[in-house]
mmCIF file of C-alpha atoms in Angstrom:
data_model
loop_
_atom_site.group_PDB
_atom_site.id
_atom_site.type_symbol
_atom_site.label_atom_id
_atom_site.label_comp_id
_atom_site.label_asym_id
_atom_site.label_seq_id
_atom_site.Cartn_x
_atom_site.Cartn_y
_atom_site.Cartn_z
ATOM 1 C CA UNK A 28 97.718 48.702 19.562
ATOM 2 C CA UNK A 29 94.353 48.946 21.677
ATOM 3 C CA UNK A 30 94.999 48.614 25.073
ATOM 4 C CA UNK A 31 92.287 47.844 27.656
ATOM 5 C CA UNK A 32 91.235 50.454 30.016
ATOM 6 C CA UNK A 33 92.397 48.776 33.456
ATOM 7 C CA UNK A 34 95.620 48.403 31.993
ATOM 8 C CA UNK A 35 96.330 51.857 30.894
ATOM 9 C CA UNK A 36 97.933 53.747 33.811
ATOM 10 C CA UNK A 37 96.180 56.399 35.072
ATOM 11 C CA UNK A 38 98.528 60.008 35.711
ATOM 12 C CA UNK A 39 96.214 62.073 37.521
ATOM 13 C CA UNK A 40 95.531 59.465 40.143
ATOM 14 C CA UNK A 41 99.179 58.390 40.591
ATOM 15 C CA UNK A 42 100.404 60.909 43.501
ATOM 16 C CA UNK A 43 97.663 60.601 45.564
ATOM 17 C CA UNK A 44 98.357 59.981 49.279
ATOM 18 C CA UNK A 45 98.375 56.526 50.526
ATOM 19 C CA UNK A 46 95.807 55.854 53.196
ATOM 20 C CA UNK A 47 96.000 55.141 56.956
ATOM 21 C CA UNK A 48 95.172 52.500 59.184
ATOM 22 C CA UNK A 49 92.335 54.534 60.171
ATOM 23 C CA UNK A 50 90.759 55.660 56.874
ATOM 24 C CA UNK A 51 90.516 52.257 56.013
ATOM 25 C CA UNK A 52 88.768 50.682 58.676
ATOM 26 C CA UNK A 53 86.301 53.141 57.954
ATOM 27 C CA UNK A 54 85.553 51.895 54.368
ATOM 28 C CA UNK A 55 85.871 48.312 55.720
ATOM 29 C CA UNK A 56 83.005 49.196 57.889
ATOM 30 C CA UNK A 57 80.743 50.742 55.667
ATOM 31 C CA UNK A 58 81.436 47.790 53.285
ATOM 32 C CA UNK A 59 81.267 45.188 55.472
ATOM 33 C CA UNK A 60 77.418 46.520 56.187
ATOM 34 C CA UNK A 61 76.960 46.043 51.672
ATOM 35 C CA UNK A 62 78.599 42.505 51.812
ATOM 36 C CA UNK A 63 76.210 41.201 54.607
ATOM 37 C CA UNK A 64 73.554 42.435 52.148
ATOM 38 C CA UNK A 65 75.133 40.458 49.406
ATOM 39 C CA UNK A 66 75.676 37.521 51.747
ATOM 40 C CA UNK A 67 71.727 37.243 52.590
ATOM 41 C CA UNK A 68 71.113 37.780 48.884
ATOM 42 C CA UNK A 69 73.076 35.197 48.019
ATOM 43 C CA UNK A 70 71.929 32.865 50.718
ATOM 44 C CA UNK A 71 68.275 33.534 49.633
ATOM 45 C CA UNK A 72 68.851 32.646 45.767
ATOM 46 C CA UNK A 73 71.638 29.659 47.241
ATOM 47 C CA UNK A 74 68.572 28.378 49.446
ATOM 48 C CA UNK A 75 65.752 28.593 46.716
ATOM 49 C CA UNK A 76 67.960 27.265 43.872
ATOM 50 C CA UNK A 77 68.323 24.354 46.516
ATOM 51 C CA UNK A 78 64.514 24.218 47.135
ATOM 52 C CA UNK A 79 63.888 23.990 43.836
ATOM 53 C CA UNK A 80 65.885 21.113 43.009
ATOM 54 C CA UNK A 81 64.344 18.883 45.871
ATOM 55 C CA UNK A 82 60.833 19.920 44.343
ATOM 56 C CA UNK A 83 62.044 18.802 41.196
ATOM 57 C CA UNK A 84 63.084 15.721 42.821
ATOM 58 C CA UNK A 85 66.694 16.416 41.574
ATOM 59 C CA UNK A 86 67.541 16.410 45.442
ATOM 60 C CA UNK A 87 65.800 13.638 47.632
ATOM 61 C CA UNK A 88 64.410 15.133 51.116
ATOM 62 C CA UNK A 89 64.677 10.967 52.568
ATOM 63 C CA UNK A 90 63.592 11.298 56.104
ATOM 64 C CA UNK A 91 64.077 15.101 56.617
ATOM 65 C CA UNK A 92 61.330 17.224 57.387
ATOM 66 C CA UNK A 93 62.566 20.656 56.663
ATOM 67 C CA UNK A 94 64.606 21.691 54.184
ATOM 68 C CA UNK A 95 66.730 23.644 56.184
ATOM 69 C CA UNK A 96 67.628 20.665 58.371
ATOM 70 C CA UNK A 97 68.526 18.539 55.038
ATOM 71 C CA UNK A 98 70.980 21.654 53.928
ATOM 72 C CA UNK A 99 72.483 22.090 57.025
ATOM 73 C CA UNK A 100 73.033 18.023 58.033
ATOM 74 C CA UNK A 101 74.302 17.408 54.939
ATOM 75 C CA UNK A 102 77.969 18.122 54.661
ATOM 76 C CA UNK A 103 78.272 18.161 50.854
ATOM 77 C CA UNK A 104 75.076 20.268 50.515
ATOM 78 C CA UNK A 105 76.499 22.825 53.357
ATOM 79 C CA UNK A 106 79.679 23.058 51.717
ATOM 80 C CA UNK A 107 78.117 24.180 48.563
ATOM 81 C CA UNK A 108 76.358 26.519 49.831
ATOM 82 C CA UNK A 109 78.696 28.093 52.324
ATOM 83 C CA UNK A 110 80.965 28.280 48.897
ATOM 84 C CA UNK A 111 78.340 29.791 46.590
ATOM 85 C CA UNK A 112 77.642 32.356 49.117
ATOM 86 C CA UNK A 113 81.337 32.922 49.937
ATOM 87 C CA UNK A 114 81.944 33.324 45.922
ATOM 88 C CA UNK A 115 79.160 35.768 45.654
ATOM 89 C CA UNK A 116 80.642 38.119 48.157
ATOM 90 C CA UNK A 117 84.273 37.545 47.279
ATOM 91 C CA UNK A 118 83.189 39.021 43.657
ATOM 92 C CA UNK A 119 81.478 42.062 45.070
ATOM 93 C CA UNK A 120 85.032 43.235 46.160
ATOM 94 C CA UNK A 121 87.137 41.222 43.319
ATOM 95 C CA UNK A 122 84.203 43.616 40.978
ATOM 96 C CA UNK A 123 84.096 46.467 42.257
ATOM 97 C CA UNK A 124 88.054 47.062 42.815
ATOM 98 C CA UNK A 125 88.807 45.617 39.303
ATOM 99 C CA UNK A 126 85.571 47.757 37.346
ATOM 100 C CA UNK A 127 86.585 51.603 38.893
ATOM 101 C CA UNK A 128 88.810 50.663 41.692
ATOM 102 C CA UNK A 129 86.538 51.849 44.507
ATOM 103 C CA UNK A 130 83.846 49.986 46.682
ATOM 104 C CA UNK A 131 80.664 51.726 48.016
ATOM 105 C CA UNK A 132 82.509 52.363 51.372
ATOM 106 C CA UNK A 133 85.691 53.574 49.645
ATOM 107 C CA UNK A 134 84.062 55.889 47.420
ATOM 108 C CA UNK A 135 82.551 57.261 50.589
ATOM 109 C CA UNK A 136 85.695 57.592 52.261
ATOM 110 C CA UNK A 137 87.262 58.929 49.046
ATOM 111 C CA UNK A 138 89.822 55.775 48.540
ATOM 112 C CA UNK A 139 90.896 54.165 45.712
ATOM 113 C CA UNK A 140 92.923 50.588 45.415
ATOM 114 C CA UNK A 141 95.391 51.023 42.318
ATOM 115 C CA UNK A 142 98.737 50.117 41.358
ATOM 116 C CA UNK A 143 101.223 52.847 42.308
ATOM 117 C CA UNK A 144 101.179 54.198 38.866
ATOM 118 C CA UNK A 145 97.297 54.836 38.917
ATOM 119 C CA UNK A 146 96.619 51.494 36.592
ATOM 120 C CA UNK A 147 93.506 49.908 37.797
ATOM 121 C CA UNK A 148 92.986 46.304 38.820
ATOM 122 C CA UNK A 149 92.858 43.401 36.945
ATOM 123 C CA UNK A 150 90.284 40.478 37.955
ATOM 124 C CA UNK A 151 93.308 38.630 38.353
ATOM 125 C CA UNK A 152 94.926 40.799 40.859
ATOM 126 C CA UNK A 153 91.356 41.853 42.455
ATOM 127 C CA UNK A 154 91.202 38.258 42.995
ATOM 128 C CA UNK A 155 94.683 37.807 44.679
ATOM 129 C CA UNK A 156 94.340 40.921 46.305
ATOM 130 C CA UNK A 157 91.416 39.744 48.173
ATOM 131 C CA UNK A 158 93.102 36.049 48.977
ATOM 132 C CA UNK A 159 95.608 38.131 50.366
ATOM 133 C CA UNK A 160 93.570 40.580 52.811
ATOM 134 C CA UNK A 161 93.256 37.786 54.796
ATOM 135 C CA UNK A 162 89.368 38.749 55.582
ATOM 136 C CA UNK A 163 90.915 42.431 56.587
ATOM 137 C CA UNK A 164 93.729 41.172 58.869
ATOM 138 C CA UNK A 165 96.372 41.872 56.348
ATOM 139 C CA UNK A 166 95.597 45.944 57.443
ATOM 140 C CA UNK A 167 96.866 44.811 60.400
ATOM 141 C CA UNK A 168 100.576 45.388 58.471
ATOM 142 C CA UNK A 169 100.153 49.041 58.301
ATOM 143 C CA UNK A 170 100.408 49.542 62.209
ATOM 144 C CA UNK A 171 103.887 48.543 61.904
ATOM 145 C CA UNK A 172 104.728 48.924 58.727
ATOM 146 C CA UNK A 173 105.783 52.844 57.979
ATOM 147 C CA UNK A 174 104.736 53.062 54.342
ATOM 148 C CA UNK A 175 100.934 52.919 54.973
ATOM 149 C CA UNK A 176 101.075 49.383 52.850
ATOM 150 C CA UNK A 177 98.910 46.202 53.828
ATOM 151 C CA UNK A 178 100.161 42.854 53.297
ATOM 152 C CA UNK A 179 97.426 42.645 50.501
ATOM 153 C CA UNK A 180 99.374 45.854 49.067
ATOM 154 C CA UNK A 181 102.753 44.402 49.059
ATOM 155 C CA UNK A 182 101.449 41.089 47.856
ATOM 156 C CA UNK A 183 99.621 42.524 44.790
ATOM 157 C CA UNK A 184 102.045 45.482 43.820
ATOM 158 C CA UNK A 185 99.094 48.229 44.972
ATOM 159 C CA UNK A 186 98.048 50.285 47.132
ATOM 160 C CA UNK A 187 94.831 52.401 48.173
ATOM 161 C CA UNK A 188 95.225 55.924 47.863
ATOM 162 C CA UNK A 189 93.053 58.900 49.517
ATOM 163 C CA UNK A 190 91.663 60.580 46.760
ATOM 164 C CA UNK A 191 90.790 64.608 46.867
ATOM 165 C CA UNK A 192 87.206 65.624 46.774
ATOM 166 C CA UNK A 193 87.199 66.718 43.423
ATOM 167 C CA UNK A 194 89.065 63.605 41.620
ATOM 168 C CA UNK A 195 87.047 61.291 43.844
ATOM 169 C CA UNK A 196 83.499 63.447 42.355
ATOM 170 C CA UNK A 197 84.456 63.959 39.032
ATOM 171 C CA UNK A 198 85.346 59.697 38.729
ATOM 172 C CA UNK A 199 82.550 57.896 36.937
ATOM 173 C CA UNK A 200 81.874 54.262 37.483
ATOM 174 C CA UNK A 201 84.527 53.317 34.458
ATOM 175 C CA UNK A 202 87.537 53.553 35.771
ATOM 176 C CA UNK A 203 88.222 56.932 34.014
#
């Protein structure tokens, strides 16, 4: 029976270290910087898509000027967009920790997010996993929690692990 490559556990990566408070907050940083790219990205396309439709006369301007003003004053219009752009960067993380297990920033900080025996991510879990971060808060847990586990960790059966130089360089982009 095939079985797919996230779901095949992964030995060599299974008795890594699991990483600090510390560590963390440093990948968090570096891909918090990536996700405020994605964000404006996302706001651009959001805010042209939305352009386009009111040129198309899908979307009626009425007695706003700018089309800024009509996106913003208009709660179901906001809401849409506030969600499309929330989506986009949600999937950055739910992608990148379910496709390889590492972001930009953890790769740089040599972490990896993995189930405890080196099995990758599903999108499912990704998905959870980011629900339950809590927008980062849920690393809060690891100051007083002894076994270096945030409450998106415990929820979602995984942790990140601090991967050596060499495993973290020889990784490619598949997961492998």
């Amino acid at each position: 029976m095939y079985m797919k490559e996230s779901s095949m556990p992964n030995v060599e990566h299974a008795n890594f270290p699991r990483a600090g408070f510390f560590r963390r907050c440093g990948a968090i940083i570096y891909d918090l910087l990536l996700a405020v790219a994605v964000y404006m990205i996302a706001g651009a396309i959001g805010f042209g898509v939305f352009t386009a439709l009111i040129s198309s006369g899908v979307i009626n301007m009425g007695s706003t000027e700018l089309v800024s003003d009509l996106l913003n004053e208009t709660p179901l219009y906001k809401g849409i967009y506030q969600f499309w752009i929330a989506l986009c960067v949600g999937l950055f993380y739910i992608a990148f920790w379910s496709y390889g297990g590492q972001t930009l920033g953890m790769r740089a900080w040599r972490l990896k997010v993995q189930h405890p025996n080196g099995q990758s991510l599903s999108f499912i879990t990704a998905s959870a996993r980011l629900i339950w971060s809590l927008l980062g808060i849920g690393n809060l847990w690891i100051l007083i929690n002894g076994d270096k586990l945030a409450l998106q960790d415990m929820m979602t059966r995984s942790e990140i692990v601090v991967l050596s130089k060499e495993a973290n360089q020889m990784r490619n982009w598949h997961g492998v």
